[in-house]
PDB file of C-alpha atoms in Angstrom:
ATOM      1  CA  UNK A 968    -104.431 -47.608  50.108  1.00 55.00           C
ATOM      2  CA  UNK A 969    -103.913 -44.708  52.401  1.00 55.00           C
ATOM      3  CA  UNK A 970    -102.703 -42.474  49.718  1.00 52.00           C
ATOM      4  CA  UNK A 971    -105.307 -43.210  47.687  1.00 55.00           C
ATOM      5  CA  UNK A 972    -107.842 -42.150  50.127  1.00 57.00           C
ATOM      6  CA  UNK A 973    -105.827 -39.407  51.221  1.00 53.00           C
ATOM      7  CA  UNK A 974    -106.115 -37.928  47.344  1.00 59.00           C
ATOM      8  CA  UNK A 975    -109.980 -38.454  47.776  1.00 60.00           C
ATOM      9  CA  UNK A 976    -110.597 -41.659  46.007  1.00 65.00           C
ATOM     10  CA  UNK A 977    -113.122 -43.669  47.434  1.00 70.00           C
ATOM     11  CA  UNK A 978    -112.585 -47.615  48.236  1.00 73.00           C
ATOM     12  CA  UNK A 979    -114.516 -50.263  48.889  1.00 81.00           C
ATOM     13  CA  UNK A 980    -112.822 -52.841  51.169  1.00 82.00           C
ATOM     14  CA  UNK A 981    -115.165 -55.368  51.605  1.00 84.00           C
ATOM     15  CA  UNK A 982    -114.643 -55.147  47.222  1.00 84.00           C
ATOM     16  CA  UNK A 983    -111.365 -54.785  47.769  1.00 84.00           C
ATOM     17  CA  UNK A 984    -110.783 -57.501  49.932  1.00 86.00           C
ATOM     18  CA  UNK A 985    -113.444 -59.965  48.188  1.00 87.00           C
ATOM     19  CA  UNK A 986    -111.199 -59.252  44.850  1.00 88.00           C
ATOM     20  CA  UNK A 987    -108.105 -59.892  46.507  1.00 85.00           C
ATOM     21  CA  UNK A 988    -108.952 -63.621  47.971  1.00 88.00           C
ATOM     22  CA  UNK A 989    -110.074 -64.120  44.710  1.00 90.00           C
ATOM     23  CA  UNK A 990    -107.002 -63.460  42.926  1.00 88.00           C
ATOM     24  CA  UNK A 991    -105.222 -65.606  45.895  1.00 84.00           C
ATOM     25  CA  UNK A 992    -107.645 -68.155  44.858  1.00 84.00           C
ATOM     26  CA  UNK A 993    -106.714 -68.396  41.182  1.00 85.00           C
ATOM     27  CA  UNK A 994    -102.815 -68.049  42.007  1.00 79.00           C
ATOM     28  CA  UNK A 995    -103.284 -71.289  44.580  1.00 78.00           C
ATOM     29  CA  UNK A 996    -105.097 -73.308  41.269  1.00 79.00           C
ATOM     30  CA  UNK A 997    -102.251 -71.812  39.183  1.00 77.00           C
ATOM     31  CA  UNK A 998     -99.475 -73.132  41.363  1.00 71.00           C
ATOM     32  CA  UNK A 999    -101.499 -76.196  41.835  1.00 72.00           C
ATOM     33  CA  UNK A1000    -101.807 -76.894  38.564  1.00 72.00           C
ATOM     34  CA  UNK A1001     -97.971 -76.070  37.899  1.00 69.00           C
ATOM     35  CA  UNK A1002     -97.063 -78.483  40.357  1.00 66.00           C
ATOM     36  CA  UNK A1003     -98.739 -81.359  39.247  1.00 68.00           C
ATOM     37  CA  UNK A1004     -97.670 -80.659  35.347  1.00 66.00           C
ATOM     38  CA  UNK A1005     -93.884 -80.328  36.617  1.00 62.00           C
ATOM     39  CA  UNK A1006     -94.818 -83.378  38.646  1.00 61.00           C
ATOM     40  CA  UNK A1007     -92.938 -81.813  41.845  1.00 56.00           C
ATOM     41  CA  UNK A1008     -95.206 -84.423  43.964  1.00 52.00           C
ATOM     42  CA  UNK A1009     -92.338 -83.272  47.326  1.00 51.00           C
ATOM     43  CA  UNK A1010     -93.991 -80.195  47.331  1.00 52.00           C
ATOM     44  CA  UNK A1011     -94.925 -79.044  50.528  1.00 51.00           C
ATOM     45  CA  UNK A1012     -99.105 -78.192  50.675  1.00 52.00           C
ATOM     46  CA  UNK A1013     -98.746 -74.305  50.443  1.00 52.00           C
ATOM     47  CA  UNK A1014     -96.135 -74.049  49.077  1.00 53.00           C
ATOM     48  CA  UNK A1015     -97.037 -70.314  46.900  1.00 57.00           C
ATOM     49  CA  UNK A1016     -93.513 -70.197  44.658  1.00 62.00           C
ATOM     50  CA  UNK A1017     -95.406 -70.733  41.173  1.00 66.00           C
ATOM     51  CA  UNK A1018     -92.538 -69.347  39.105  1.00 70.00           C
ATOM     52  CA  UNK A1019     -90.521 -71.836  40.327  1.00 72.00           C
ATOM     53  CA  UNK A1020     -93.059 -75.113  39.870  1.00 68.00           C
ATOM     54  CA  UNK A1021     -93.798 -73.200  36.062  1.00 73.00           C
ATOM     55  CA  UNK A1022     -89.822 -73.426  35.336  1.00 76.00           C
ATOM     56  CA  UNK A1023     -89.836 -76.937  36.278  1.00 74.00           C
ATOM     57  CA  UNK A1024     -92.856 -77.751  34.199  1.00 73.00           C
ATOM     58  CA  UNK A1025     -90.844 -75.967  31.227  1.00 77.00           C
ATOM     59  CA  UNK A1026     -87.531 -77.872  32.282  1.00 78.00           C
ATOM     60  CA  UNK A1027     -89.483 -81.537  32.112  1.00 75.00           C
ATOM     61  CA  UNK A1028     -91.188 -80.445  28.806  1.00 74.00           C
ATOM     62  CA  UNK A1029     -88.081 -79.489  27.059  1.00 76.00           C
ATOM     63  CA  UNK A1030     -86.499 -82.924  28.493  1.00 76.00           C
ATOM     64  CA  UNK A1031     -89.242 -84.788  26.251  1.00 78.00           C
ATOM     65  CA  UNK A1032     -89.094 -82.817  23.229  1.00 81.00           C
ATOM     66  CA  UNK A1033     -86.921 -84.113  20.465  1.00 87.00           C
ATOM     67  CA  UNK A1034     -84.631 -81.378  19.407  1.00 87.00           C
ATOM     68  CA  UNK A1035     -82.572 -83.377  16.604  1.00 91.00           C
ATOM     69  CA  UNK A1036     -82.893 -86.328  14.776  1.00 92.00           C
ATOM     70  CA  UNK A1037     -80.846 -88.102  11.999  1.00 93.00           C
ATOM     71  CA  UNK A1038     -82.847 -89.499   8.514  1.00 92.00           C
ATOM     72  CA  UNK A1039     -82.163 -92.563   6.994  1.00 89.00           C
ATOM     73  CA  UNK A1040     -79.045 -90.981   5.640  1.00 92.00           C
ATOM     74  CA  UNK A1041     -77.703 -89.604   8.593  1.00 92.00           C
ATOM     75  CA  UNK A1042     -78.362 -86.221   8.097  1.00 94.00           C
ATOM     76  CA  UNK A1043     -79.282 -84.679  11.823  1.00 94.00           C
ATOM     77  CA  UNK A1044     -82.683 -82.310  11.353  1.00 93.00           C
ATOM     78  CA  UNK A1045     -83.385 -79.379  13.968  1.00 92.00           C
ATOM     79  CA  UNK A1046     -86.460 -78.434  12.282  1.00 92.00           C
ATOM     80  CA  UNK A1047     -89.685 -79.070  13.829  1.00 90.00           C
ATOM     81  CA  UNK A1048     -90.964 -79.890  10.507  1.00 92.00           C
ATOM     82  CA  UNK A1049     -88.000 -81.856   9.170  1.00 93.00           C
ATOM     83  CA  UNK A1050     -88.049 -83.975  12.404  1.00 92.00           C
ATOM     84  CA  UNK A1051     -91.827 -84.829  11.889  1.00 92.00           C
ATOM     85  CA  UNK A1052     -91.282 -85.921   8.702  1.00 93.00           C
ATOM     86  CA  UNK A1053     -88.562 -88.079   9.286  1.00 93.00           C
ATOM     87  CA  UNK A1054     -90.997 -89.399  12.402  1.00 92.00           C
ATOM     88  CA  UNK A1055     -93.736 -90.384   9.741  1.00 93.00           C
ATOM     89  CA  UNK A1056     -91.465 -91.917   7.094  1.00 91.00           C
ATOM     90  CA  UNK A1057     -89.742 -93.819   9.856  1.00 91.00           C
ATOM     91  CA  UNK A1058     -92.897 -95.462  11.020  1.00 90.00           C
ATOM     92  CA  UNK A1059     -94.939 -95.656   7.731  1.00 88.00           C
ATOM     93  CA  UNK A1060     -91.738 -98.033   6.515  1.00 86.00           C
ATOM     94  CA  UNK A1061     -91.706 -99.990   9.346  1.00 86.00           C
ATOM     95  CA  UNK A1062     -95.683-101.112   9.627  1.00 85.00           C
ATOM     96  CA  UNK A1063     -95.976-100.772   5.576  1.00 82.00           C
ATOM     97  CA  UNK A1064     -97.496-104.083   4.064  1.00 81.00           C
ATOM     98  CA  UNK A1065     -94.479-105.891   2.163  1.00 78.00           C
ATOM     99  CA  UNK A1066     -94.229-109.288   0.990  1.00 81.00           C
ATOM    100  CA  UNK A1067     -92.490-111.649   3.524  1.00 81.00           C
ATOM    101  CA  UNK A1068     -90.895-114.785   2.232  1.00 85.00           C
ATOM    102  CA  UNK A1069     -92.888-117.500   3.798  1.00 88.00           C
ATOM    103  CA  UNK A1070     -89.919-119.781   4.544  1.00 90.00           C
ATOM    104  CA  UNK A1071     -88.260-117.132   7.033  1.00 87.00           C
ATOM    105  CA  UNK A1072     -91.859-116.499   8.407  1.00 87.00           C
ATOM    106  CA  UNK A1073     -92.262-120.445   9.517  1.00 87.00           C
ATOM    107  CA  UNK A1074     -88.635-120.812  10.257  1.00 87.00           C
ATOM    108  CA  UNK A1075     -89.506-117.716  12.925  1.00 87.00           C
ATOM    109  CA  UNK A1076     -92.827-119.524  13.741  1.00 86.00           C
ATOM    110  CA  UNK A1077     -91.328-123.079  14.707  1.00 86.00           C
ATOM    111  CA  UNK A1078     -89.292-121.014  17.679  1.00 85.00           C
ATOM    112  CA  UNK A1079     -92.844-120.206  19.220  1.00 85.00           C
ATOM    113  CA  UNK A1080     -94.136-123.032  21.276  1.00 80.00           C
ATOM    114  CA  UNK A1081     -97.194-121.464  23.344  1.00 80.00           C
ATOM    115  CA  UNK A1082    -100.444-120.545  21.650  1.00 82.00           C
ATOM    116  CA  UNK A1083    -103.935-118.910  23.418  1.00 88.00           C
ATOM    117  CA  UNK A1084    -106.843-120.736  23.131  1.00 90.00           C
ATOM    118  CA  UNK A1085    -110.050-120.079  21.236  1.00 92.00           C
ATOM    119  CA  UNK A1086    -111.542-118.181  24.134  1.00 92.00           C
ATOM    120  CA  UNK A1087    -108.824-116.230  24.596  1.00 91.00           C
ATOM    121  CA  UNK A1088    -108.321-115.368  20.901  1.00 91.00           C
ATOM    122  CA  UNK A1089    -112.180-114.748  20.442  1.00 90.00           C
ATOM    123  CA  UNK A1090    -111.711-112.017  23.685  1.00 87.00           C
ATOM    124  CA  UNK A1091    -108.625-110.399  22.255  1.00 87.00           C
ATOM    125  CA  UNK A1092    -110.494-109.828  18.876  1.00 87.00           C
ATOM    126  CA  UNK A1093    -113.570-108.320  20.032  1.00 87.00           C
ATOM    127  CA  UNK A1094    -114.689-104.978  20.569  1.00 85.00           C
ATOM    128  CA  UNK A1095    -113.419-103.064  23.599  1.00 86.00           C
ATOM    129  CA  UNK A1096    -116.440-102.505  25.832  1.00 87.00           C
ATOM    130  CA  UNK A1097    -117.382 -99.839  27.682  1.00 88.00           C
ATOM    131  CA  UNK A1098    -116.896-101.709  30.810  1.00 90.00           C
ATOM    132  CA  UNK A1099    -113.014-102.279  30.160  1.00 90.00           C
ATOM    133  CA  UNK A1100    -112.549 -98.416  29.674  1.00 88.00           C
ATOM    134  CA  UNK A1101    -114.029 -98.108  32.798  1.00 90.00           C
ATOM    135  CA  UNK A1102    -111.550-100.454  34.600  1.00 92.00           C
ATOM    136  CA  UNK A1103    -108.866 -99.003  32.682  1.00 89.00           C
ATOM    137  CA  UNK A1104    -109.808 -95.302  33.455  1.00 88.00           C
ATOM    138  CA  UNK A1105    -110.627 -96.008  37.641  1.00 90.00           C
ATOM    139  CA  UNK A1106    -107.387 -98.346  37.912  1.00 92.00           C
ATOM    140  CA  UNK A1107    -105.014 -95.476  37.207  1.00 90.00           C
ATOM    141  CA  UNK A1108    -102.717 -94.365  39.714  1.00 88.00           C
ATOM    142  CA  UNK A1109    -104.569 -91.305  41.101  1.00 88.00           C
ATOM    143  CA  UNK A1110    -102.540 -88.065  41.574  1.00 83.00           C
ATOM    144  CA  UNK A1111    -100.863 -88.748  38.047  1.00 83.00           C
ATOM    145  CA  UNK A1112    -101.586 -87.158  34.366  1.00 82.00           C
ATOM    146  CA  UNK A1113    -101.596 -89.906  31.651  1.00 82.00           C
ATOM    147  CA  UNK A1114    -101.331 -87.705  28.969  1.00 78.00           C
ATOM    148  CA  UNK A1115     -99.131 -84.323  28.101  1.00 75.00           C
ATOM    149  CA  UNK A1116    -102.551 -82.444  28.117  1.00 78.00           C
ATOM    150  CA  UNK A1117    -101.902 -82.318  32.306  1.00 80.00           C
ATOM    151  CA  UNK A1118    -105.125 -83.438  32.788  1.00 85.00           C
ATOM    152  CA  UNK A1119    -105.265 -86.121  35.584  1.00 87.00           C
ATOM    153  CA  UNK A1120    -107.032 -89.744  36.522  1.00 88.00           C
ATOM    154  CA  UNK A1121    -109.238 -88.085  38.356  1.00 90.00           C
ATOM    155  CA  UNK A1122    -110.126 -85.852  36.028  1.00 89.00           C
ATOM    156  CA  UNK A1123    -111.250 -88.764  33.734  1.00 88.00           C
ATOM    157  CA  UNK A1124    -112.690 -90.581  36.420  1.00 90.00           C
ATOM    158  CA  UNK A1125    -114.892 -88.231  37.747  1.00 91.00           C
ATOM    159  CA  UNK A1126    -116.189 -87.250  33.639  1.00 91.00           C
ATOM    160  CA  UNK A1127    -115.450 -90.560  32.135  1.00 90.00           C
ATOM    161  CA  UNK A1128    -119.523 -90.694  31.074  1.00 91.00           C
ATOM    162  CA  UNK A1129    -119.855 -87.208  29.402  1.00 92.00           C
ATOM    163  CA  UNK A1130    -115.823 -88.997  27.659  1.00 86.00           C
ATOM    164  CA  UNK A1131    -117.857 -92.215  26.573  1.00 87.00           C
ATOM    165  CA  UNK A1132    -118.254 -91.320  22.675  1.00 88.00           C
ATOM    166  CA  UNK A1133    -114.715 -90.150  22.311  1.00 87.00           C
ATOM    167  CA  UNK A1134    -113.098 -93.469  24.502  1.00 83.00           C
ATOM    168  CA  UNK A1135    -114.945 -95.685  22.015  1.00 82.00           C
ATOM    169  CA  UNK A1136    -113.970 -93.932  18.900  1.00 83.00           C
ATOM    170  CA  UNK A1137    -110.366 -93.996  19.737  1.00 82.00           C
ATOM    171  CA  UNK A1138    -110.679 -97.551  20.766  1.00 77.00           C
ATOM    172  CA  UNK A1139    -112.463 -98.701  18.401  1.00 73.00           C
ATOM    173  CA  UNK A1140    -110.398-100.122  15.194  1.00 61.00           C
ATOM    174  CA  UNK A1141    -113.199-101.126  12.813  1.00 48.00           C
TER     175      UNK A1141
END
């Protein structure tokens, strides 16, 4: 700073300061943010070495990505793509419709002994409500992201009315 005014440029430190706790505002939210993404919940309240909680949120999200995968003929995939693909055909064969022979399907059936009642069936195959999300949504464990979007149960707690629409259209399965 001193050089600068000794050159003749005029400062303004009350800007000058005011701009700098800003930016040591956004750098705590950054770190804070990094933390709980790299879920790093030891961290020590202060703690200002974001490069380091950002590395660990890159370490845990490269531990959960699937780098390789064989196909059905044991071919191993290391494109994004490819591995997708194989993903989708994996799953689309296993919950396609096919036709089960009936005498394996009650042989399997005469194993199962315990059955729900009417009530219970008539809850399980009605509509989510509202209500339930809510449960759901405050019961998390707070402090924790649900998702891999890093956003966290209180986030969703605190806008779970303005998230109403989109909760029952993805619970929805009529």
């Amino acid at each position: 700073m001193s050089a600068k005014e000794a050159n003749g440029v005029c400062i303004n430190m009350n800007r000058y300061e005011d701009l700098n706790s800003k930016l040591a505002e956004i750098e705590k939210i950054k770190c804070q943010g990094a933390i709980l993404r790299s879920k790093a919940f030891w961290s020590v309240d202060g703690d200002k070495n974001t490069a380091y909680f950002l590395r660990l949120e890159k370490q845990r999200q490269q531990s959960k990505l699937i780098s390789e995968l064989k196909d059905n003929e044991g071919k191993v995939s290391r494109d994004t793509g490819e591995i997708l693909d194989i993903i989708f055909n994996f799953y689309s064969n296993l919950y396609s419709c096919v036709k089960t022979n009936n005498d394996d399907k009650n042989k399997m059936l005469n194993f199962l002994s315990r059955t729900i009642d009417t009530s219970d069936y008539e809850m399980c195959e009605s509509d989510i409500t509202f209500d339930e999300i809510c449960r759901s949504v405050n019961g998390m464990k707070k402090g924790k992201t649900p998702g891999p979007d890093g956003l966290t149960c209180e986030f969703y707690c605190k806008f779970i009315n303005e998230f109403k629409d989109i909760f029952f259209s993805h619970f929805q399965l009529h």
